[in-house]
GROMACS .gro file of C-alpha atoms in nm:
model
  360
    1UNK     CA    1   8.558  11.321   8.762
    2UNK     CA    2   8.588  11.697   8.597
    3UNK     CA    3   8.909  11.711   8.459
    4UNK     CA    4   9.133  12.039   8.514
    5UNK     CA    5   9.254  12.264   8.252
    6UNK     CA    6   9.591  12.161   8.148
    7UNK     CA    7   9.851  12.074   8.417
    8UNK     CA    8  10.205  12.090   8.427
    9UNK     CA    9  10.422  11.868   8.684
   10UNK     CA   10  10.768  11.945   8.717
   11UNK     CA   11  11.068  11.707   8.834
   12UNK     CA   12  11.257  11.410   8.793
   13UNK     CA   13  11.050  11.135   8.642
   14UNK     CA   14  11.137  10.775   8.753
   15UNK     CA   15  11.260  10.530   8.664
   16UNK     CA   16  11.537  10.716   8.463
   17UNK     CA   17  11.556  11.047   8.700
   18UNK     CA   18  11.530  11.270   8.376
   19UNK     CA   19  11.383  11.620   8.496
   20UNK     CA   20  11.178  11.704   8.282
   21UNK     CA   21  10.795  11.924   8.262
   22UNK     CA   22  10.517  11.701   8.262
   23UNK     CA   23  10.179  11.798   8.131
   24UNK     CA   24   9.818  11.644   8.147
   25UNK     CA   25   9.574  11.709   7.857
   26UNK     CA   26   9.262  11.580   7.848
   27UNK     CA   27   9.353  11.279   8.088
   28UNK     CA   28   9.675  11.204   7.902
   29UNK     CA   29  10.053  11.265   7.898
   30UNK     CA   30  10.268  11.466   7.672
   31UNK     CA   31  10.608  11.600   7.711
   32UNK     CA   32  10.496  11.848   7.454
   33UNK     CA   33  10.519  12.200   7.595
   34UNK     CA   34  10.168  12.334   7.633
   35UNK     CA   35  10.113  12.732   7.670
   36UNK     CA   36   9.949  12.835   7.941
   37UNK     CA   37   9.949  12.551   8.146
   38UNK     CA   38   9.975  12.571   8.521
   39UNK     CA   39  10.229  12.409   8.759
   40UNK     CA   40  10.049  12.191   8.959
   41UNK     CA   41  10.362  12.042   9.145
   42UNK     CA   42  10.686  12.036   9.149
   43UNK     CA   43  10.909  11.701   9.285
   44UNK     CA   44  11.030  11.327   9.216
   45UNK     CA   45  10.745  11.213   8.976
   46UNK     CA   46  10.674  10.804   8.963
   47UNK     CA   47  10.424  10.566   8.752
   48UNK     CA   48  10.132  10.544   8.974
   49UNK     CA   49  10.231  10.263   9.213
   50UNK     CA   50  10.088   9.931   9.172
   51UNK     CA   51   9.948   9.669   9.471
   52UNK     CA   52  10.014   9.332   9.275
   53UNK     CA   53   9.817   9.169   9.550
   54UNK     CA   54   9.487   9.286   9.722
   55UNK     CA   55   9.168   9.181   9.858
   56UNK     CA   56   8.957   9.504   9.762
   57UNK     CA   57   8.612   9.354   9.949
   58UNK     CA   58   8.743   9.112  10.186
   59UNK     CA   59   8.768   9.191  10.595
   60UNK     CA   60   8.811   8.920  10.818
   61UNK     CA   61   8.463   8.749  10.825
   62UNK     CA   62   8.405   8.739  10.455
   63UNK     CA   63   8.234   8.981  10.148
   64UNK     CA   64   8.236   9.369  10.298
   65UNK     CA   65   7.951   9.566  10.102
   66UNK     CA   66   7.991   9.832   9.879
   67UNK     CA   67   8.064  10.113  10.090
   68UNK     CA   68   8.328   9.942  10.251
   69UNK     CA   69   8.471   9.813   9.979
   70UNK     CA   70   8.483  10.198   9.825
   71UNK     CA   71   8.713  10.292  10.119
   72UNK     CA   72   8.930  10.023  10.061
   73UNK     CA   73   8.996  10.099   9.789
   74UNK     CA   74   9.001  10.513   9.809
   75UNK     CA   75   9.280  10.396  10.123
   76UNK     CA   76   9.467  10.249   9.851
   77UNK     CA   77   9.449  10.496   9.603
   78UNK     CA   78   9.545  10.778   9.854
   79UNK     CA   79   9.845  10.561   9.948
   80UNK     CA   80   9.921  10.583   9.565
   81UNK     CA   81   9.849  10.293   9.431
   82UNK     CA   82   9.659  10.320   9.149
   83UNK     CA   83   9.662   9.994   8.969
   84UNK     CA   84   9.549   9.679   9.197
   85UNK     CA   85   9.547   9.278   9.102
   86UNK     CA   86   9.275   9.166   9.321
   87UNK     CA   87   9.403   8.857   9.408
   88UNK     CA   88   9.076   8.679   9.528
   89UNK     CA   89   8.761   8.811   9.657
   90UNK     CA   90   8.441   8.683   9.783
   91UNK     CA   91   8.262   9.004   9.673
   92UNK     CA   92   8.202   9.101   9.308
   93UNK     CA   93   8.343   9.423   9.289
   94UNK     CA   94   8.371   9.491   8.868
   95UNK     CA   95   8.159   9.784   8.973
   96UNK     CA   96   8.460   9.968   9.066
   97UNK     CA   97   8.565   9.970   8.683
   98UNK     CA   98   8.322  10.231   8.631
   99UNK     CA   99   8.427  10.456   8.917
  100UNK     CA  100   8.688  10.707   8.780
  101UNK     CA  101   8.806  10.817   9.087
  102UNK     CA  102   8.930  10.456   9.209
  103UNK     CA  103   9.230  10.286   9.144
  104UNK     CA  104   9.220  10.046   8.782
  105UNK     CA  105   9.124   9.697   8.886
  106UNK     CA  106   9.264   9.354   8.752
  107UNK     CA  107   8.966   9.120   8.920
  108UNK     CA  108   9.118   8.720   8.979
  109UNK     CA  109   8.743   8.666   9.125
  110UNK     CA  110   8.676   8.433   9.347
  111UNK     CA  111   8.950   8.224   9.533
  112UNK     CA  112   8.901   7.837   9.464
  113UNK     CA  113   8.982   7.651   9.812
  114UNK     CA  114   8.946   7.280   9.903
  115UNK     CA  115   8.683   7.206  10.097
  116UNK     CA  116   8.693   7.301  10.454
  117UNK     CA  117   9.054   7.368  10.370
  118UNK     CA  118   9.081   7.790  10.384
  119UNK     CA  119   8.938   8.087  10.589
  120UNK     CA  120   8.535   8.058  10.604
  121UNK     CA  121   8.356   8.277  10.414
  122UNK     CA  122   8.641   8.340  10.128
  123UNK     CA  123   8.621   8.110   9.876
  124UNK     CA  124   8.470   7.875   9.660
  125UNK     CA  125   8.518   7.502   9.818
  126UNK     CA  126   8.513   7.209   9.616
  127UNK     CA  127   8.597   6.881   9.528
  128UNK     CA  128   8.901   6.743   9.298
  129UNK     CA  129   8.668   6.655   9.015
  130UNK     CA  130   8.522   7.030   9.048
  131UNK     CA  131   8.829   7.232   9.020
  132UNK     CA  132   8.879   7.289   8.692
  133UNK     CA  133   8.489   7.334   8.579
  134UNK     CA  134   8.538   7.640   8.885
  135UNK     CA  135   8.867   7.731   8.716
  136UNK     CA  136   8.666   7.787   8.406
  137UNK     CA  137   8.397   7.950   8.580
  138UNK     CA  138   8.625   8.235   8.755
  139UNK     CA  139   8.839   8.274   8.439
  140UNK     CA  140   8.518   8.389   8.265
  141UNK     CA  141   8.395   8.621   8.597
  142UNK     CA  142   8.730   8.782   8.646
  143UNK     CA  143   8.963   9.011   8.428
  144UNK     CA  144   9.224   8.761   8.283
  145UNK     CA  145   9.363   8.609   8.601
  146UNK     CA  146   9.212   8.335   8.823
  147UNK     CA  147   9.339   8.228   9.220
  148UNK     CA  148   9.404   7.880   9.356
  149UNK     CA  149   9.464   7.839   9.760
  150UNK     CA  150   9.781   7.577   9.633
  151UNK     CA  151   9.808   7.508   9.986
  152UNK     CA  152   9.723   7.534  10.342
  153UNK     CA  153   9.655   7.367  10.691
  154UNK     CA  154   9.567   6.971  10.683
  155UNK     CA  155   9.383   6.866  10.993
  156UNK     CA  156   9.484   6.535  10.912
  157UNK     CA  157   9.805   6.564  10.871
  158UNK     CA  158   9.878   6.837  11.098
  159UNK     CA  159  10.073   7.075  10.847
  160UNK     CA  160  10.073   7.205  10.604
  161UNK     CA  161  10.006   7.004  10.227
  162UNK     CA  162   9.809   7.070   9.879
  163UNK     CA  163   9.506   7.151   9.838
  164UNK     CA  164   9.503   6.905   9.522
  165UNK     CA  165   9.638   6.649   9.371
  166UNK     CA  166   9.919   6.773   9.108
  167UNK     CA  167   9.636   6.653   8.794
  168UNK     CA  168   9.397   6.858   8.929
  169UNK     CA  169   9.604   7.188   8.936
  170UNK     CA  170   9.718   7.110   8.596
  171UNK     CA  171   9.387   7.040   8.442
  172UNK     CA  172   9.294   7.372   8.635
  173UNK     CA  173   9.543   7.549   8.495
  174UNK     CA  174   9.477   7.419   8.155
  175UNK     CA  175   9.077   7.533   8.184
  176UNK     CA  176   9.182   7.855   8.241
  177UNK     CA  177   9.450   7.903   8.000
  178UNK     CA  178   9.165   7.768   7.798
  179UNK     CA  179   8.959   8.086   7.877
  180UNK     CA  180   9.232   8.300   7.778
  181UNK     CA  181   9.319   8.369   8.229
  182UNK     CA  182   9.618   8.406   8.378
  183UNK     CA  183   9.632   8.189   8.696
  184UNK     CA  184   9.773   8.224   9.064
  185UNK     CA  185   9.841   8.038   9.364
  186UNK     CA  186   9.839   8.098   9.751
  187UNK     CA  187  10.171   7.867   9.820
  188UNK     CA  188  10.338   7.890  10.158
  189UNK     CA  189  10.512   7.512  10.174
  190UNK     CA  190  10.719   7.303   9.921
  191UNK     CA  191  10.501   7.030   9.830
  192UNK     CA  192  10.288   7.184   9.617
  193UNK     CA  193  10.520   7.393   9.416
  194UNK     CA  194  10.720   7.144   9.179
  195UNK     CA  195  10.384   7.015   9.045
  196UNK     CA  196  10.238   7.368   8.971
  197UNK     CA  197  10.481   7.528   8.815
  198UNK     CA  198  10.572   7.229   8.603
  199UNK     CA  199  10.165   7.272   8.487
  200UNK     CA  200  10.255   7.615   8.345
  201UNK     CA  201  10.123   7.802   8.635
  202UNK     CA  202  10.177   8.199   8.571
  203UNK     CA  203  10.277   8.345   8.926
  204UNK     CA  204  10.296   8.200   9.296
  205UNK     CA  205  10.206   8.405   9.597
  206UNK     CA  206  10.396   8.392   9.889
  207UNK     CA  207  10.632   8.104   9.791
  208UNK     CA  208  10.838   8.053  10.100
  209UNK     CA  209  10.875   7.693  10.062
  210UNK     CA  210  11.090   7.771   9.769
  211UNK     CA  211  11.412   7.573   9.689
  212UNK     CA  212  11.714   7.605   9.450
  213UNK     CA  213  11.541   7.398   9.171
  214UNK     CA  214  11.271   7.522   9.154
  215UNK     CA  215  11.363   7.874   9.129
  216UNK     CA  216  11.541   7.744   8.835
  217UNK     CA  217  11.181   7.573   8.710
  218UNK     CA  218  11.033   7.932   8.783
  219UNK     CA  219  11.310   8.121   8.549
  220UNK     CA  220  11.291   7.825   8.277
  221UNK     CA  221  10.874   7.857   8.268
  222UNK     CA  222  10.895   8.257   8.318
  223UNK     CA  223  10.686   8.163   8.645
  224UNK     CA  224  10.626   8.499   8.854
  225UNK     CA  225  10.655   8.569   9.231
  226UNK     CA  226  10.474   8.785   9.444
  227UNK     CA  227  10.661   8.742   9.775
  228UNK     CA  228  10.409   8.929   9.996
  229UNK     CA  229  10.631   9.014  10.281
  230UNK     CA  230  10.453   9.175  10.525
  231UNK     CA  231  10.219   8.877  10.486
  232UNK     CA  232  10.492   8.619  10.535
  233UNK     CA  233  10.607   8.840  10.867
  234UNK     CA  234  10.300   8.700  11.082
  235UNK     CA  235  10.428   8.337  11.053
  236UNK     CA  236  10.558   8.352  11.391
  237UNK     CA  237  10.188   8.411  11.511
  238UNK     CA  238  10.074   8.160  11.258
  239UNK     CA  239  10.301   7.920  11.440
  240UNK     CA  240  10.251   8.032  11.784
  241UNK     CA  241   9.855   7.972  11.752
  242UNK     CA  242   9.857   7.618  11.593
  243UNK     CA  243  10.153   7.496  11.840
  244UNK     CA  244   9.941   7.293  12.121
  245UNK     CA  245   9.744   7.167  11.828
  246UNK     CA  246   9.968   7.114  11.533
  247UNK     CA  247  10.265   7.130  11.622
  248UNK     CA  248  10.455   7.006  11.339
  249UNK     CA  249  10.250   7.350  11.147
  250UNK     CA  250  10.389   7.503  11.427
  251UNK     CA  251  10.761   7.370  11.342
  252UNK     CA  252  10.687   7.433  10.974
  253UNK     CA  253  10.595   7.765  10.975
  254UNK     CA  254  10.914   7.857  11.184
  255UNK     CA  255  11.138   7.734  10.978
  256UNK     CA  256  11.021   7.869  10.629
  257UNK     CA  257  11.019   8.210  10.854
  258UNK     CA  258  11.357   8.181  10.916
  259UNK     CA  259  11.456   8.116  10.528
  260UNK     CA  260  11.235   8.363  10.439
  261UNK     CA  261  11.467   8.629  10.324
  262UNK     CA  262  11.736   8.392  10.180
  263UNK     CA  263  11.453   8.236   9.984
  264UNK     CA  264  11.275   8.550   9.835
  265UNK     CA  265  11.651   8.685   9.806
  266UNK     CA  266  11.740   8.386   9.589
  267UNK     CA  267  11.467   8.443   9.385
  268UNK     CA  268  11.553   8.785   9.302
  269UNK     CA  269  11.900   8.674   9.172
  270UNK     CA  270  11.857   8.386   8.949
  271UNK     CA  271  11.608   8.624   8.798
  272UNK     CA  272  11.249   8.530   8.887
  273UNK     CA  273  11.051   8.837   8.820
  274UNK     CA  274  10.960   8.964   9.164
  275UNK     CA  275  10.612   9.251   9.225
  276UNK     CA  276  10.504   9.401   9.567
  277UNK     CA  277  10.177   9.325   9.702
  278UNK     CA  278  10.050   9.441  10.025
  279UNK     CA  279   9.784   9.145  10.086
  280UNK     CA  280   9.552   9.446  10.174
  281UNK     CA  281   9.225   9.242  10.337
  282UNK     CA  282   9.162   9.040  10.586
  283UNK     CA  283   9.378   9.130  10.876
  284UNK     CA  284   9.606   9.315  10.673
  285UNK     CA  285   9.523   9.706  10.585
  286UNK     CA  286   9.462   9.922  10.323
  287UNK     CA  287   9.647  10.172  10.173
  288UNK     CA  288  10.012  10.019  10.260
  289UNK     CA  289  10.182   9.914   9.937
  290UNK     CA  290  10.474  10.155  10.098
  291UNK     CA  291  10.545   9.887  10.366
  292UNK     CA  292  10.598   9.618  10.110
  293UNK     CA  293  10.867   9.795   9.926
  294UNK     CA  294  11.026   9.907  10.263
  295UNK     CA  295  10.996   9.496  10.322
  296UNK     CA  296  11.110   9.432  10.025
  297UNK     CA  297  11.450   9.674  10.038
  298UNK     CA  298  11.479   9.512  10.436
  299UNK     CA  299  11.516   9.188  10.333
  300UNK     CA  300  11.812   9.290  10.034
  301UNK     CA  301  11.620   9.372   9.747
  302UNK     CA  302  11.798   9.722   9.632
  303UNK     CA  303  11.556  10.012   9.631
  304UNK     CA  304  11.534  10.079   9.256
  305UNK     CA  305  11.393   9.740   9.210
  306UNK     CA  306  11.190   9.731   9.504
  307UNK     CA  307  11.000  10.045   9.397
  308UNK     CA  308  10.999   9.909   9.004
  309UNK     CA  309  10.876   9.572   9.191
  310UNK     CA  310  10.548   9.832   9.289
  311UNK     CA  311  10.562  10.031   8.953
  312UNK     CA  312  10.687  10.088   8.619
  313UNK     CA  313  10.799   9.741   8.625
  314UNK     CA  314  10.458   9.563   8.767
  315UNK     CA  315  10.281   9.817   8.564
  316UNK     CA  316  10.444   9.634   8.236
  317UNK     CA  317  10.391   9.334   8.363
  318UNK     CA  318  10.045   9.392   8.426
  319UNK     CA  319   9.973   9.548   8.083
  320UNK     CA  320   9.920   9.903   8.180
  321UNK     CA  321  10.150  10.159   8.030
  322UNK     CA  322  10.374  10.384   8.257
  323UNK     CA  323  10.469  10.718   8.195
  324UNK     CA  324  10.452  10.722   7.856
  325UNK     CA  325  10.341  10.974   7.526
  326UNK     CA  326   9.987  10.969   7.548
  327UNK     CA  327   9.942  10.707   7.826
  328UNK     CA  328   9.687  10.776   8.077
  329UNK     CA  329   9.808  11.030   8.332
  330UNK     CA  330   9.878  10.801   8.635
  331UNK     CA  331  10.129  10.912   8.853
  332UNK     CA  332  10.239  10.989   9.212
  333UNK     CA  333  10.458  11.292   9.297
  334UNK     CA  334  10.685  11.320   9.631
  335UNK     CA  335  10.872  11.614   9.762
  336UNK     CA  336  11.251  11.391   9.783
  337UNK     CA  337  11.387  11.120   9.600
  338UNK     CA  338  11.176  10.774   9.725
  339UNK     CA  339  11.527  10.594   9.611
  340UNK     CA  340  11.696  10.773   9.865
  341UNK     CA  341  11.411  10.747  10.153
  342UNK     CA  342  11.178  10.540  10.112
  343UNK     CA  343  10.948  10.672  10.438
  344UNK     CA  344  10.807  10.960  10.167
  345UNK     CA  345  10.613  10.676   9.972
  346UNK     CA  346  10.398  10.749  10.303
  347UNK     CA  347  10.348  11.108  10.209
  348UNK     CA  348  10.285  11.201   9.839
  349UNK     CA  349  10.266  11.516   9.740
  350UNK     CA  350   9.995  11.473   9.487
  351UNK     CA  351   9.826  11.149   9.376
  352UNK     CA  352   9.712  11.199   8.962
  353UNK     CA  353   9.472  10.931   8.826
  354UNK     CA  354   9.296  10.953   8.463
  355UNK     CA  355   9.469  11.328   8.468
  356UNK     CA  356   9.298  11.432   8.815
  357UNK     CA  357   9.441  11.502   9.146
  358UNK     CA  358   9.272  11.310   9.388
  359UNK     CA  359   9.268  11.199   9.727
  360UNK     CA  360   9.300  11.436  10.082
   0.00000   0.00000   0.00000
C-alpha cells in the first residue's frame, strides 16, 4: 500500500475520551504536532477493533480458496476489525501476513477434532494417542495459539461429551506449551471443562456449560473466555434439528441456552477476562464483529467493556499495541460516540491500517 503524506485525525480517542489531534507518519502514531499535515477526519477515534474469533478460509463445506478467503477477510477489515485470532482453519492462509491491506492475523491452524466427531471437512481427526503429536504439529504451523474441538455431539451417547479423555487434553496442552503455543478449546457442555482448565488450558470458546466453580478455576488459572454470542444464539436451531434423533442434545442445548446470559454474565463479574469474537465462517458472516459487542452489551455486559472486549483491551491481550507513541497506525474513526450508540460500529467513518485509509 502507498502511504499518504502525513495525516491528521481529530477527536476523542478511546478508551479515555481525551480529544486530542492524531497524526500518521510514515505508518505510525505521534501526538507530536506535525506542520502541514492534513485533516483527514474528524470524530470518536478507537484502536482498530479486534475479532478474537474467526474462521478467515472456512465456508460451510470446508477450505474456501484464496480469493475467497481475500474477501473474507477485506469484509472484516471494512467492518473495522483489523486484528483477527483465526481460531481454526482448514486452509493455510499465512499468506495473508504479507498482504498490507488485510487485517493482522494470529493463525491457531488447523482445528484438532475426534474422529468423526466435528463438521466434515474442518479439521484434523484423530485418535487419543495422536492428539498431542497433532498438538505439536499445529503449534509449530500456526502463530502461537493452537484449537481443540473440547467437545461436541456423541452418537453414542446422544449428547453432548469430550472429545478426549481429560490425559489427553492435558498432555495436549503440555505439547503445545512445549512449542511455546497458546491453546484453545471449542466447549459448549460441562463435562469437559473442569479437566481442561485444571491442565492449564489458556482460553475456552463458547463455554456455556460453565458453573460457579469453575469460573473460580478460570480466575485462579487466569483461564480466558471468548463467549461468542451470536454463535451461542443458534442453539435453539441446534436443538430443534437433533430433537427426533437426540433428544437428550436436544434437551441439552435448551437448557445451556437458557443460562446463557447468567453464565457469560457470571463470568464477567468474578473477573474472567472476557473478548468478542464474531465466529465469522461457516454459517456465520464476515465483517460483523459489531453484532458481538451489541450481543455482548444485550446480555449485561456495560458498553465500555463490551467495546474494550473487541479492542484496546483484546488488542493487549493479544500482544498488539493500541493507540500508542509510535505504534502502528490502526484505528477506526466514527462520526458519534460508539459508547453511546453502538449501531455506528456499523458505519465507520474511516478505517486506518499500517497508516492507510482503506476499505469503500
Amino acid at each position: 500500500m502507498t502511504r499518504p503524506p502525513v495525516q491528521r485525525y481529530r477527536g476523542p480517542v478511546l478508551p479515555d475520551g481525551e480529544a486530542r489531534d492524531l497524526y500518521v507518519v510514515d505508518g505510525h502514531i505521534t501526538y507530536e504536532p506535525q506542520a502541514g499535515a492534513d485533516t483527514a477526519a474528524e470524530g470518536w477515534i478507537v484502536p482498530g477493533l479486534v475479532d478474537a474469533h474467526c474462521h478467515l478460509g472456512l465456508d460451510d463445506f470446508g477450505p474456501t480458496d484464496d480469493a475467497a478467503t481475500e474477501q473474507q477477510a477485506i469484509d472484516d477489515r471494512d467492518g473495522g476489525a483489523l486484528l483477527i485470532r483465526d481460531a481454526g482453519s482448514a486452509a493455510d492462509t499465512r499468506w495473508i501476513h504479507d498482504r498490507d491491506d488485510l487485517p493482522r492475523l494470529i493463525r491457531c491452524g488447523r482445528h484438532i477434532a475426534a474422529t468423526k466427531r466435528y463438521i466434515r471437512n474442518y479439521a484434523h481427526e484423530v485418535e487419543p494417542a495422536d492428539l498431542a503429536t497433532y498438538a505439536a504439529q499445529e503449534a509449530r504451523n500456526g502463530d502461537g495459539w493452537i484449537k481443540l474441538v473440547g467437545d461436541w455431539i456423541s452418537r453414542d451417547e446422544g449428547d453432548l461429551a469430550p472429545s478426549f479423555p481429560a490425559e489427553a487434553f492435558r498432555a495436549a496442552i503440555d505439547a503445545a506449551h512445549a512449542e511455546g503455543a497458546k491453546v484453545t478449546a471449542h466447549c459448549f457442555g460441562h463435562g469437559v471443562l473442569p479437566g481442561l482448565i485444571e491442565a492449564g488450558i489458556d482460553c475456552i470458546e463458547h463455554g456455556t456449560g460453565l458453573t460457579e466453580d469453575l469460573i473460580d478455576a478460570m480466575v485462579a488459572h487466569g483461564t480466558r473466555l471468548v463467549p461468542t454470542v451470536m454463535q451461542l444464539d443458534k442453539f435453539p436451531e441446534h436443538a430443534a434439528a437433533g430433537q427426533e434423533k437426540f433428544p437428550a442434545y436436544a434437551r441439552t442445548m435448551t437448557d445451556l441456552y437458557a443460562r446463557m446470559p447468567a453464565t457469560i454474565m457470571a463470568a464477567y463479574e468474578a473477573g474472567v477476562p472476557i473478548y468478542a469474537g464474531s465466529d465469522g465462517g461457516g454459517i456465520s458472516r464476515h465483517g460483523n464483529i459489531a453484532g458481538e459487542v451489541e450481543a455482548l452489551v444485550r446480555i449485561g455486559m456495560p458498553a465500555h467493556d463490551a467495546l474494550g472486549a473487541a479492542s484496546w483491551r483484546a488488542r493487549e491481550w493479544l500482544g498488539v499495541d493500541g493507540l500508542t507513541e509510535g505504534a502502528s497506525a490502526d484505528f477506526v474513526v466514527y462520526d458519534r460516540n460508539p459508547l453511546e450508540d453502538l449501531s455506528v460500529l456499523r458505519t465507520p467513518t474511516a478505517v486506518v491500517l499500517r497508516g492507510v485509509a482503506v476499505g469503500s
